Amino acid sequence: MFNHVQFFPVIPLTSRMSLYNRVFPLIKKWKFPIGKIITYIIGVLYSHRPLSFFSLVTGLYVLHFSIALILVNKEVPQTRGMLYPRESETREVRSLDGIWNFVRSDQANPTQGVRDEWYAKELSQSKPTIPMPVPASYNDITTDNLRDHVGTVWYDRKFFVPRSWAKDQRVWLRFGSVHYEAYVWVNGQKVVKHEMGHLPFEAEVTDLLNYGAENRITVMCDNALIQTTVPQGRITEVPNDGGMTIVQSYTFDFFNYAGIHRSVHLYTTPRTFIEEVEVTTNLSKDASVGDVIFSVSVNGSAANEADNVLHIQANLYDKEGVLVANVTSDGKLGGKLQVNQVKPWWPYLMHPEPGYLYELEIKLLATNEELLDVYRLKVGIRNLSWDKKQFLINGNPVYFRGFGRHEDADIRGKGLDNALMVRDFNLLKWIGANAYRTSHYPYSEESMQFADEHGIMIIDECPSVDTENYSQELLGKHKSSLEQLIHRDRNHPSVVMWSIANEPRTGSMSADSYFELVANYTRSLDSSRPITAAIAVPHTQDKAGRSLDIISFNRYNAWYSNTGRLDMVTQNVIEEATAWNKHYNKPIIMSEYGADTLEGLHMLPAYVWSEEFQTEVFSRHFKAFDELRRKGWFIGEFVWNFADFKTAQSYTRVGGNKKGVFTRARQPKAAAHLLRKRYFALGRDLDQCSFPEDLFTYIAT
């Protein structure tokens, strides 16, 4: 029999009271005799006797907790298609970016628009609209309280489709990202629903369009986060001066921006078209010969015709447009291209020509050699490998030096901004970084392409942050976020590692089985890259590390712990990293360290929030990192953060998180110049790169 007396003390009082507050209204609704029956049933299960109401609440907590521990490895729906929209001889692409019409729903009545069918006509006929840029977060655009809106908002716009698209074409509607959940209608007809911010989705709209005429697209976006969304949050109803209001809360330390964050495209394909392309690469031991292995999936009626055996003509071109390899597939629509005197893809500062990309041209041909479709993508040829001590690219050990980042900027929030993206990559190269982590969600496809071109390595992170209260539903969505992420990014040479979570509560009882399932599922999708997670609990409490290939840990010495004590940094970092390695015998990365810094604040001696203090914190970490590097298993250092970013309102945050080495306007703080010297010094010592001419300011002869 279950011993409730022994179990009860480990249930925190706050958790018991929280459960009581949630269950009591339900019991009142049940009334008698249902409430009495439920009390009796739980009583029998729990202690073979009827229970008091407080014991009932405890029993429900235990029952819920026990069920949550039983996690089943269920199948996750698989993504199809989703190739990045590119024009070719057989495809056209049209952007729907621009100014859309916008309506916010009543927070107390978020489903009103669905019930009243706002999508059946122009939004302006249901509610007054305001202009809203797409792509952009909607939160900081207006001057009212839209910033903290919780629930649904609506967008619509009109567009024309040319008559020429009606001839032997299929038309697709694609969103780069809508946060968090999206419902889409075209001309009043529902076409797609998608849950998960920061990832693309699409639907075929061929039969819903008016060709040579005007069309309307309507989008409902819901930003609400609960305990089974990825990431998680809570919705509560609290009293305010006007009665009651809805409040969104979450534990992660960045603002929950929402809206249509990335570009919206209409694109065409032929009736039978290239739906998916998967590419893997390999290098010979002497790195003189490279292989590009590809497989193609096709969608369309011609693919099912017995007398029409489709095949692929694959051509590989170098940067100068010279054909270096070609092959014709059989009916299996796959093959291998071999490149002699190959130019491998190298990270920035590891080679004089980093980020070398070939262009892979894939032509889909019918039996009679009729050209059905053409799709092109960039390919980087490289090898990844790892063991218990190191991570290697093309056979060479890698030492990661970079940042945790955010897609965040003034006014547009998390909206795609090409000017900002180019500026960020210029700063990454200026400072000598060779990597960053997409903390804490997938970044735009455009930024991934830019990383490929510039040789910046990516630790690609799914949107699971501060993961807790593990459940079957959460597990399914967590796995789905990774499936969508890997499906989108698997062909990028810049992606060298998958991060399956940031600061999950891995000390809890069910974290062991939960993250074993998540990690094994990730490997089943892609075994060519190692798996990590950024862990914040002490190694003595962690239950997820055994399922990872590389251990990453976050710690803020002299900031969140031992605040202001610069004499308590170096040894603490050395001891903790060593303990992680000894515990798991795996390579170690310090994935976050840093200190908030108010630009322009100078204090001597160094004092928290000053630029001097941030510089000193970095210097003390550098000393620890150099000692750890000599041990052979410490493989990387990532500053938190690249640039200042917005958070939820808090008395500990003055306009947001200020741990950036660059301001939110992308200007350097004093620590950026120190970090630049550090990263280029590492590049010279480890990869034999040369110093920039302006690295050191002239002082004297």
C-alpha positions as MATLAB code, in Angstrom:
seq = 'MFNHVQFFPVIPLTSRMSLYNRVFPLIKKWKFPIGKIITYIIGVLYSHRPLSFFSLVTGLYVLHFSIALILVNKEVPQTRGMLYPRESETREVRSLDGIWNFVRSDQANPTQGVRDEWYAKELSQSKPTIPMPVPASYNDITTDNLRDHVGTVWYDRKFFVPRSWAKDQRVWLRFGSVHYEAYVWVNGQKVVKHEMGHLPFEAEVTDLLNYGAENRITVMCDNALIQTTVPQGRITEVPNDGGMTIVQSYTFDFFNYAGIHRSVHLYTTPRTFIEEVEVTTNLSKDASVGDVIFSVSVNGSAANEADNVLHIQANLYDKEGVLVANVTSDGKLGGKLQVNQVKPWWPYLMHPEPGYLYELEIKLLATNEELLDVYRLKVGIRNLSWDKKQFLINGNPVYFRGFGRHEDADIRGKGLDNALMVRDFNLLKWIGANAYRTSHYPYSEESMQFADEHGIMIIDECPSVDTENYSQELLGKHKSSLEQLIHRDRNHPSVVMWSIANEPRTGSMSADSYFELVANYTRSLDSSRPITAAIAVPHTQDKAGRSLDIISFNRYNAWYSNTGRLDMVTQNVIEEATAWNKHYNKPIIMSEYGADTLEGLHMLPAYVWSEEFQTEVFSRHFKAFDELRRKGWFIGEFVWNFADFKTAQSYTRVGGNKKGVFTRARQPKAAAHLLRKRYFALGRDLDQCSFPEDLFTYIAT';
ca = [
       0.000    0.000    0.000;
       1.234    3.513   -0.823;
       2.605    5.257    2.261;
       1.151    8.767    2.038;
       2.702    9.780    5.343;
       6.202    9.274    3.983;
       5.425   10.964    0.649;
       3.547   13.985    1.942;
       6.502   15.975    3.349;
       8.184   16.235   -0.059;
       5.189   18.098   -1.546;
       5.957   21.837   -1.211;
       3.338   23.884    0.619;
       3.089   26.327   -2.283;
       2.355   23.452   -4.654;
      -0.305   22.033   -2.330;
      -2.012   25.412   -1.990;
      -1.786   26.027   -5.726;
      -3.428   22.679   -6.386;
      -6.047   23.396   -3.735;
      -6.896   26.686   -5.460;
      -7.271   24.923   -8.799;
      -9.235   21.908   -7.581;
     -11.630   23.603   -5.132;
     -13.689   25.406   -7.833;
     -14.050   22.084   -9.644;
     -15.271   20.330   -6.504;
     -17.830   23.106   -6.004;
     -19.071   22.540   -9.552;
     -19.339   18.769   -8.995;
     -21.425   19.219   -5.817;
     -22.930   16.029   -4.370;
     -23.145   13.148   -4.959;
     -20.365   13.320   -7.617;
     -17.903   15.056   -5.296;
     -18.611   12.474   -2.623;
     -18.070    9.616   -5.067;
     -14.760   11.069   -6.266;
     -13.673   11.585   -2.656;
     -14.482    7.969   -1.938;
     -12.647    6.615   -4.996;
      -9.504    8.601   -4.268;
      -9.770    7.584   -0.644;
      -9.808    3.915   -1.574;
      -6.830    4.321   -3.904;
      -4.920    6.418   -1.462;
      -5.384    4.914    1.962;
      -8.317    2.498    1.909;
     -10.454    4.938    3.862;
     -12.491    8.088    3.121;
     -10.370   11.254    3.122;
     -10.703   14.805    4.271;
     -10.840   17.437    1.554;
      -7.202   18.408    2.123;
      -6.172   14.770    1.774;
      -8.213   14.598   -1.413;
      -6.239   17.513   -2.818;
      -2.999   15.782   -1.850;
      -4.213   12.564   -3.439;
      -5.043   14.331   -6.674;
      -1.567   15.865   -6.687;
       0.029   12.439   -6.156;
      -2.166   10.877   -8.840;
      -1.344   13.631  -11.327;
       2.360   13.428  -10.489;
       2.439    9.647  -10.854;
       0.709    9.758  -14.230;
       3.159   12.420  -15.404;
       6.060   10.074  -14.644;
       4.740    7.450  -17.070;
       5.940    8.826  -20.398;
       5.276    6.898  -23.585;
       7.410    7.326  -26.685;
       4.564    8.096  -29.101;
       4.972    8.917  -32.775;
       5.177   12.570  -33.806;
       3.652   13.851  -37.069;
       6.343   14.211  -39.726;
       6.882   17.447  -41.650;
       6.575   17.300  -45.423;
       7.939   19.770  -47.937;
       8.865   23.194  -46.557;
      11.788   23.850  -48.899;
      12.800   27.493  -48.718;
      10.972   29.399  -51.500;
      13.331   29.937  -54.434;
      12.632   31.020  -57.974;
      13.734   28.821  -60.859;
      12.774   27.978  -64.434;
       9.714   26.194  -63.047;
       8.873   28.219  -59.922;
       7.747   31.734  -59.083;
       7.862   33.399  -55.657;
       5.870   36.400  -54.491;
       6.213   38.159  -51.142;
       3.147   39.174  -49.141;
       5.222   41.262  -46.721;
       4.088   44.819  -46.122;
       1.396   46.639  -44.190;
      -1.503   44.427  -43.125;
      -4.744   45.277  -41.299;
      -4.786   44.377  -37.608;
      -7.364   43.826  -34.860;
      -6.811   42.734  -31.292;
      -9.427   40.522  -29.674;
     -11.022   41.275  -26.342;
      -8.830   39.502  -23.769;
     -11.959   38.288  -21.982;
     -13.427   36.956  -25.232;
     -10.521   35.619  -27.335;
     -12.625   33.315  -29.534;
     -15.193   35.924  -30.524;
     -13.666   36.351  -33.974;
     -13.999   32.648  -34.723;
     -17.575   32.454  -33.490;
     -18.560   35.586  -35.413;
     -16.609   34.437  -38.489;
     -14.432   37.518  -38.903;
     -12.502   35.549  -41.518;
     -15.572   35.439  -43.808;
     -15.186   39.109  -44.744;
     -12.727   41.947  -44.404;
     -11.688   42.535  -40.784;
     -12.685   46.194  -41.073;
     -16.298   45.092  -41.440;
     -16.172   43.414  -38.023;
     -13.912   45.724  -36.008;
     -11.926   48.928  -36.539;
      -8.479   48.010  -37.853;
      -5.052   49.579  -37.527;
      -2.052   49.180  -39.877;
       0.518   46.567  -38.826;
       3.860   45.788  -40.509;
       4.641   42.220  -41.523;
       7.094   40.826  -40.617;
       7.321   42.294  -37.104;
       6.216   41.668  -33.557;
       3.079   43.691  -32.901;
       3.918   44.472  -29.258;
       6.008   47.656  -29.628;
       4.404   49.163  -32.724;
       1.581   51.126  -31.098;
       1.523   53.658  -28.249;
      -1.173   51.932  -26.183;
      -1.070   48.772  -24.067;
      -0.908   46.318  -26.979;
       2.543   45.380  -25.666;
       1.104   43.241  -22.866;
      -1.943   41.878  -24.711;
      -2.685   38.227  -23.945;
      -4.677   36.071  -26.339;
      -5.650   36.375  -29.976;
      -5.052   39.061  -32.578;
      -6.131   39.140  -36.223;
      -4.426   40.171  -39.467;
      -5.711   40.424  -43.023;
      -4.679   41.821  -46.392;
      -5.715   41.614  -50.054;
      -3.558   40.485  -52.956;
      -3.867   39.658  -56.633;
      -2.908   36.377  -58.281;
      -1.994   36.520  -61.993;
      -4.080   34.561  -64.472;
      -0.935   32.794  -65.671;
      -0.730   30.907  -62.364;
      -3.928   29.016  -63.192;
      -2.197   27.055  -65.968;
      -0.589   23.768  -64.898;
       0.615   25.268  -61.611;
       0.150   24.542  -57.939;
       0.202   27.479  -55.514;
       1.427   27.382  -51.926;
       1.132   29.814  -49.037;
       4.114   29.784  -46.670;
       4.798   31.532  -43.363;
       8.356   31.767  -42.032;
       7.037   32.032  -38.460;
       3.993   33.097  -36.476;
       4.236   33.144  -32.688;
       2.751   31.219  -31.005;
      -0.251   29.573  -32.662;
      -1.720   30.493  -36.048;
      -4.976   29.872  -37.904;
      -5.046   30.901  -41.576;
      -7.960   31.444  -43.976;
      -7.869   32.310  -47.686;
     -11.018   33.860  -49.126;
     -12.900   32.737  -46.038;
     -11.756   29.101  -46.237;
      -9.557   27.657  -43.494;
      -6.296   26.361  -44.962;
      -3.925   25.609  -42.091;
      -3.422   25.637  -38.322;
       0.063   25.607  -36.840;
       1.330   25.534  -33.273;
       4.952   26.436  -32.527;
       6.565   29.814  -32.918;
       9.861   30.370  -34.794;
       9.247   27.590  -37.330;
       7.771   27.654  -40.856;
       4.506   26.151  -42.077;
       2.700   26.093  -45.391;
      -0.413   24.877  -47.181;
      -1.524   24.404  -50.749;
      -4.084   27.028  -51.809;
      -4.363   26.180  -55.524;
      -8.118   25.536  -55.427;
      -8.953   28.454  -53.119;
      -7.601   31.353  -55.179;
      -9.289   33.694  -57.606;
      -6.909   33.842  -60.577;
      -6.646   37.187  -62.313;
      -8.647   38.691  -59.455;
      -8.397   39.904  -55.869;
      -7.961   37.537  -52.924;
      -7.928   37.926  -49.134;
      -5.787   36.237  -46.503;
      -6.792   36.267  -42.821;
      -4.624   35.149  -39.897;
      -5.525   34.676  -36.247;
      -2.498   34.592  -33.943;
      -2.620   33.439  -30.311;
       0.332   34.291  -28.049;
      -0.897   32.457  -24.922;
       1.640   30.138  -23.272;
       0.544   27.415  -20.855;
       2.219   24.405  -19.238;
       1.904   22.266  -22.368;
       3.210   24.792  -24.912;
       6.839   25.035  -26.005;
       7.988   27.222  -24.328;
       5.846   26.996  -21.235;
       3.984   29.723  -19.386;
       0.938   30.337  -17.211;
      -2.270   32.298  -17.669;
      -3.932   33.719  -14.581;
      -6.908   35.944  -13.928;
      -6.165   38.672  -11.391;
      -8.096   41.678  -10.074;
      -7.307   45.162  -11.361;
      -8.845   48.608  -11.092;
     -11.487   47.707  -13.663;
     -12.444   44.330  -12.229;
     -10.427   41.364  -13.504;
      -7.730   40.989  -16.129;
      -5.736   38.214  -17.783;
      -1.993   38.029  -17.054;
       0.604   35.960  -18.901;
       3.596   34.858  -16.840;
       6.661   32.804  -17.702;
       9.985   32.025  -16.090;
      12.259   32.568  -19.104;
      14.172   35.835  -19.213;
      13.167   37.352  -22.557;
      10.033   39.093  -23.732;
       7.275   36.956  -25.256;
       7.047   38.891  -28.505;
       4.233   37.764  -30.806;
       2.845   38.205  -34.299;
       3.824   37.339  -37.867;
       7.558   37.382  -37.260;
       8.937   36.284  -40.613;
       8.122   36.646  -44.274;
       4.930   35.411  -45.908;
       5.248   34.018  -49.430;
       3.080   32.741  -52.209;
       5.009   30.428  -54.497;
       4.241   28.143  -57.390;
       5.387   24.657  -58.285;
       4.626   22.452  -61.266;
       1.873   19.851  -60.878;
       4.553   17.273  -60.105;
       7.426   18.835  -58.192;
      10.444   18.369  -55.949;
       8.979   18.346  -52.454;
      11.998   17.501  -50.304;
      15.759   17.408  -50.651;
      18.026   15.885  -48.012;
      21.784   16.301  -48.294;
      24.661   14.772  -46.369;
      28.378   15.209  -47.083;
      31.616   13.388  -46.463;
      35.347   14.038  -46.891;
      38.177   11.618  -47.601;
      40.818   11.264  -44.881;
      43.182   13.630  -46.661;
      40.272   16.047  -47.373;
      41.020   15.979  -51.109;
      37.794   14.289  -52.210;
      34.298   15.231  -51.114;
      31.011   13.390  -51.460;
      27.559   14.974  -51.635;
      24.871   12.371  -50.999;
      21.345   13.476  -51.830;
      17.839   12.056  -51.761;
      14.729   13.634  -53.253;
      11.009   13.214  -52.571;
       8.439   14.105  -55.212;
       4.825   15.226  -54.918;
       2.359   14.976  -57.786;
       0.349   12.679  -60.024;
       3.222   11.943  -62.405;
       5.099   10.310  -59.528;
       2.420    7.589  -59.413;
       2.241    6.777  -63.132;
       3.602    3.282  -63.768;
       4.835    4.088  -67.276;
       6.544    7.325  -66.236;
       9.713    6.584  -64.266;
      10.919    9.889  -62.857;
      14.605   10.506  -62.370;
      16.942   13.238  -61.149;
      19.720   15.062  -62.959;
      21.963   16.531  -60.254;
      24.654   19.082  -61.051;
      27.136   20.578  -58.596;
      28.757   23.955  -59.336;
      31.569   25.733  -57.510;
      31.541   29.420  -56.511;
      32.646   30.465  -59.980;
      29.762   28.574  -61.581;
      31.965   25.789  -62.962;
      30.403   22.322  -63.085;
      32.483   20.055  -60.812;
      30.266   16.946  -60.605;
      27.048   15.563  -62.015;
      25.030   12.372  -61.814;
      21.732   10.975  -63.076;
      19.701    8.967  -60.589;
      17.551    5.923  -61.147;
      13.933    5.733  -60.041;
      14.975    5.911  -56.393;
      15.640    9.646  -56.850;
      18.918    9.737  -54.984;
      22.622    9.572  -55.657;
      26.163   10.658  -54.851;
      28.259   13.424  -56.381;
      32.032   13.095  -55.993;
      34.200   16.213  -56.029;
      37.955   16.013  -56.602;
      40.203   18.767  -55.231;
      37.272   19.660  -53.029;
      37.105   22.907  -51.094;
      35.700   21.963  -47.671;
      33.415   24.141  -45.590;
      35.479   25.624  -42.751;
      34.456   27.827  -39.810;
      35.487   31.468  -39.692;
      39.194   31.980  -38.831;
      39.976   28.240  -39.206;
      40.800   28.661  -42.903;
      41.625   31.541  -45.287;
      38.412   30.793  -47.230;
      35.728   29.996  -44.630;
      32.146   29.134  -45.480;
      32.847   27.763  -48.969;
      29.590   26.741  -50.625;
      28.774   24.814  -53.766;
      25.447   25.097  -55.580;
      23.459   21.901  -55.998;
      21.066   21.989  -58.954;
      18.374   19.310  -58.942;
      16.323   18.696  -62.064;
      13.297   16.419  -61.988;
      12.842   14.678  -65.341;
      10.153   12.441  -66.798;
      10.870    9.241  -68.736;
      10.903   11.199  -71.993;
      13.424   13.665  -70.458;
      10.757   16.365  -70.113;
      11.857   18.867  -67.478;
       9.268   18.821  -64.685;
      10.917   20.910  -61.947;
      14.177   22.596  -60.919;
      15.341   23.458  -57.400;
      18.723   24.823  -56.290;
      20.349   25.048  -52.874;
      23.756   25.798  -51.374;
      25.844   22.919  -50.038;
      28.888   22.975  -47.765;
      31.058   19.842  -47.769;
      32.421   18.965  -44.344;
      32.801   16.187  -41.765;
      31.784   16.298  -38.103;
      33.002   13.921  -35.414;
      33.263   13.866  -31.640;
      34.394   11.657  -28.794;
      34.642   11.877  -25.019;
      37.133   14.746  -25.153;
      36.774   16.803  -28.306;
      34.671   17.965  -31.223;
      36.228   17.935  -34.690;
      35.371   19.438  -38.064;
      37.159   17.978  -41.102;
      39.399   16.120  -38.665;
      40.556   19.270  -36.847;
      39.695   19.981  -33.195;
      37.314   22.900  -32.689;
      37.336   25.363  -29.826;
      34.044   27.246  -29.808;
      34.199   30.951  -29.020;
      31.006   32.891  -29.376;
      27.729   33.953  -27.873;
      24.263   33.167  -26.782;
      22.050   35.551  -28.744;
      18.476   36.700  -29.237;
      16.491   37.770  -32.270;
      15.538   41.068  -30.686;
      15.550   44.719  -31.667;
      13.842   47.982  -30.888;
      10.337   48.464  -32.343;
      10.237   45.357  -34.572;
      10.849   42.948  -31.643;
      11.575   39.520  -33.109;
      10.503   40.481  -36.621;
      12.877   39.624  -39.460;
      15.106   42.598  -40.261;
      17.687   42.065  -42.997;
      19.635   45.235  -42.146;
      19.952   44.142  -38.517;
      20.946   40.612  -39.543;
      23.775   41.872  -41.749;
      24.961   44.214  -38.987;
      24.996   41.340  -36.487;
      27.126   39.155  -38.737;
      29.518   42.027  -39.349;
      29.893   42.376  -35.576;
      30.366   38.630  -35.102;
      33.254   38.685  -37.570;
      34.655   41.954  -36.183;
      34.854   40.449  -32.706;
      36.378   37.151  -33.907;
      33.545   34.797  -32.900;
      33.237   31.490  -34.730;
      29.911   30.282  -33.292;
      26.667   31.131  -31.555;
      23.729   29.295  -30.033;
      20.232   30.105  -31.292;
      19.073   30.795  -27.760;
      16.321   29.971  -27.102;
      14.442   29.084  -30.274;
      15.116   28.545  -33.989;
      16.333   31.682  -35.786;
      15.222   32.830  -39.230;
      16.066   30.760  -42.289;
      17.760   33.820  -43.744;
      20.152   33.990  -40.792;
      20.948   30.280  -41.158;
      21.838   30.864  -44.816;
      24.022   33.805  -43.772;
      25.833   31.617  -41.236;
      26.519   29.059  -43.979;
      28.036   31.761  -46.181;
      30.201   33.310  -43.460;
      31.440   30.158  -41.755;
      29.737   30.778  -38.405;
      28.984   27.542  -36.564;
      25.517   27.178  -35.057;
      24.331   25.280  -32.006;
      20.714   25.021  -33.139;
      18.287   25.175  -30.220;
      14.616   24.244  -30.135;
      12.174   26.538  -28.252;
      12.130   24.455  -25.061;
      13.303   26.778  -22.281;
      12.980   26.362  -18.492;
      11.210   23.059  -19.165;
       9.352   21.674  -16.152;
       6.191   19.784  -15.154;
       6.972   17.017  -17.607;
       3.904   15.412  -19.166;
       2.973   13.278  -22.145;
       1.450   16.231  -23.981;
       4.512   18.382  -23.371;
       6.790   15.557  -24.532;
       4.889   15.278  -27.807;
       5.161   18.995  -28.524;
       8.810   19.095  -27.475;
       9.609   16.284  -29.906;
       7.539   17.991  -32.600;
       9.544   21.208  -32.181;
      12.750   19.244  -32.740;
      11.310   17.360  -35.714;
      10.300   20.620  -37.392;
      13.653   22.237  -36.541;
      15.759   19.365  -37.876;
      13.597   19.027  -40.981;
      14.153   22.729  -41.688;
      17.872   22.973  -40.875;
      19.347   19.539  -41.640;
      21.025   20.705  -44.873;
      22.873   23.669  -43.346;
      26.638   23.064  -42.976;
      26.746   25.771  -40.289;
      24.571   23.664  -37.983;
      27.038   21.540  -36.034;
      25.040   20.634  -32.931;
      21.421   20.296  -31.750;
      20.424   21.811  -28.406;
      17.315   20.122  -27.039;
      16.622   22.591  -24.203;
      17.846   25.602  -22.270;
      17.974   25.451  -18.471;
      15.405   22.664  -18.099;
      14.581   21.596  -14.568;
      16.733   18.499  -14.875;
      16.904   17.886  -11.158;
      13.281   16.716  -11.030;
      12.314   13.078  -10.745;
      10.975   12.608  -14.273;
      13.728   14.536  -16.101;
      15.781   11.360  -16.586;
      13.245    9.435  -18.666;
      11.901   12.592  -20.321;
      15.233   13.745  -21.739;
      16.278   10.224  -22.638;
      13.200   10.059  -24.877;
      13.853   13.528  -26.316;
      17.549   12.851  -26.986;
      16.971    9.434  -28.543;
      14.248   10.867  -30.759;
      16.617   13.621  -31.894;
      19.271   11.036  -32.788;
      16.718    9.053  -34.759;
      16.176   12.153  -36.915;
      19.862   13.031  -37.315;
      22.791   11.042  -35.962;
      25.395   13.119  -37.829;
      25.482   15.896  -35.226;
      26.003   15.740  -31.446;
      23.279   16.642  -28.957;
      23.595   19.074  -26.087;
      21.429   21.108  -23.695;
      22.320   24.170  -21.647;
      21.982   23.018  -18.037;
      21.738   25.320  -15.022;
      21.289   22.887  -12.115;
      24.411   21.614  -10.294;
      25.921   18.418  -11.686;
      25.005   16.596   -8.484;
      21.305   17.149   -9.204;
      21.240   16.768  -12.983;
      19.474   13.773  -14.520;
      19.690   14.691  -18.223;
      23.419   14.796  -18.935;
      23.761   11.059  -19.408;
      21.574   11.341  -22.528;
      23.686   14.105  -24.111;
      26.830   13.914  -26.236;
      28.277   17.232  -25.077;
      27.595   18.919  -21.725;
      26.858   22.645  -21.756;
      26.353   24.519  -18.498;
      25.248   28.045  -17.567;
      26.596   29.814  -14.482;
      26.811   33.463  -13.436;
      29.634   33.716  -10.944;
      29.924   37.178   -9.368;
      26.445   38.024  -10.615;
      23.584   35.742   -9.547;
      25.902   33.931   -7.143;
      28.407   35.800   -4.968;
      27.312   39.099   -6.480;
      30.182   41.525   -6.943;
      32.851   39.089   -5.733;
      35.411   39.047   -8.512;
      37.649   36.928   -6.289;
      35.086   34.097   -6.464;
      35.021   33.511  -10.223;
      38.079   31.733  -11.624;
      38.335   28.828   -9.209;
      34.574   28.278   -9.141;
      34.478   27.964  -12.937;
      37.409   25.549  -12.975;
      35.936   23.390  -10.238;
      32.446   23.215  -11.745;
      33.598   22.429  -15.279;
      35.926   19.757  -13.906;
      33.108   18.263  -11.866;
      30.810   18.079  -14.919;
      33.535   16.313  -16.894;
      34.347   13.906  -14.091;
      30.638   13.120  -13.616;
      29.848   12.359  -17.279;
      33.242   11.919  -19.023;
      32.113   14.088  -21.950;
      33.309   17.319  -23.583;
      32.301   20.472  -21.693;
      31.173   23.902  -22.914;
      30.402   26.892  -20.718;
      27.337   28.047  -22.616;
      26.489   31.135  -20.540;
      28.399   33.521  -18.289;
      28.311   37.298  -17.928;
      27.086   40.352  -16.052;
      24.511   43.071  -16.664;
      26.151   46.320  -17.736;
      24.664   49.766  -18.121;
      26.354   51.451  -21.067;
      28.273   54.532  -20.017;
      28.380   53.619  -16.313;
      32.004   53.712  -15.151;
      33.186   53.000  -11.609;
      36.665   52.449  -10.212;
      37.174   50.101   -8.504;
      34.840   47.897  -10.534;
      31.276   47.770   -9.238;
      28.265   45.753  -10.420;
      26.476   47.176  -13.503;
      29.548   49.185  -14.540;
      31.476   48.591  -17.747;
      34.593   47.992  -15.653;
      32.833   45.203  -13.770;
      31.733   43.396  -16.959;
      35.303   43.614  -18.256;
      36.679   42.196  -15.001;
      34.120   39.353  -14.955;
      35.175   38.381  -18.472;
      38.869   38.507  -17.606;
      38.424   36.232  -14.574;
      36.534   33.729  -16.759;
      39.251   33.867  -19.438;
      41.829   32.794  -16.868;
      39.670   29.802  -15.915;
      39.016   28.871  -19.550;
      42.720   28.818  -20.402;
      43.459   26.452  -17.542;
      40.511   24.261  -18.539;
      41.595   24.155  -22.195;
      44.856   22.553  -21.144;
      42.907   19.623  -19.702;
      41.856   18.557  -23.202;
      38.076   18.192  -22.730;
      36.943   21.820  -22.399;
      35.839   22.824  -25.895;
      34.095   26.188  -25.788;
      33.121   29.484  -24.178;
      29.947   31.417  -24.948;
      29.282   34.878  -23.505;
      25.760   35.760  -22.466;
      24.797   37.857  -24.388;
      25.685   39.203  -27.819;
      23.456   42.289  -27.380;
      21.065   43.743  -24.817;
      17.500   42.536  -25.235;
      14.005   43.111  -23.916;
      12.473   41.122  -21.056;
       9.209   41.160  -19.163;
       8.867   44.108  -16.776;
      10.782   43.579  -13.542;
      12.425   45.694  -10.869;
      15.642   43.743  -11.596;
      15.565   44.723  -15.287;
      16.016   48.341  -16.395;
      14.538   48.227  -19.897;
      15.548   44.600  -20.299;
      18.550   42.334  -19.901;
      21.801   44.325  -20.168;
      24.306   41.478  -20.359;
      25.114   42.210  -24.003;
      28.627   43.120  -25.049;
      26.792   45.274  -27.610;
      23.904   47.574  -26.821;
      20.475   46.894  -28.264;
      21.429   49.425  -30.959;
      24.465   47.207  -31.762;
      27.183   49.502  -30.430;
      30.098   48.067  -28.413;
      30.549   48.337  -24.671;
      34.051   48.328  -23.224;
      34.005   44.534  -22.780;
      33.515   44.049  -26.529;
      37.023   45.356  -27.200;
      38.500   43.038  -24.568;
      36.559   40.082  -25.969;
      37.754   40.905  -29.489;
      41.361   40.663  -28.367;
      40.583   37.383  -26.620;
      38.828   35.736  -29.567;
      41.468   36.755  -32.120;
      44.243   35.636  -29.765;
      42.575   32.229  -29.547;
      42.213   32.188  -33.319;
      45.925   32.888  -33.758;
      47.023   30.298  -31.186;
      44.620   27.523  -32.186;
      43.914   28.112  -35.879;
      46.880   30.247  -37.006;
      44.706   33.130  -38.166;
      46.212   36.598  -38.495;
      45.339   39.636  -36.381;
      43.250   42.485  -37.832;
      45.344   45.617  -38.296;
      43.163   47.627  -35.915;
      43.124   45.071  -33.090;
      45.642   46.981  -30.992;
      45.744   50.763  -30.664;
      49.169   52.333  -31.097;
      50.663   53.492  -27.802;
      54.420   54.060  -28.180;
      57.541   52.885  -29.977;
];
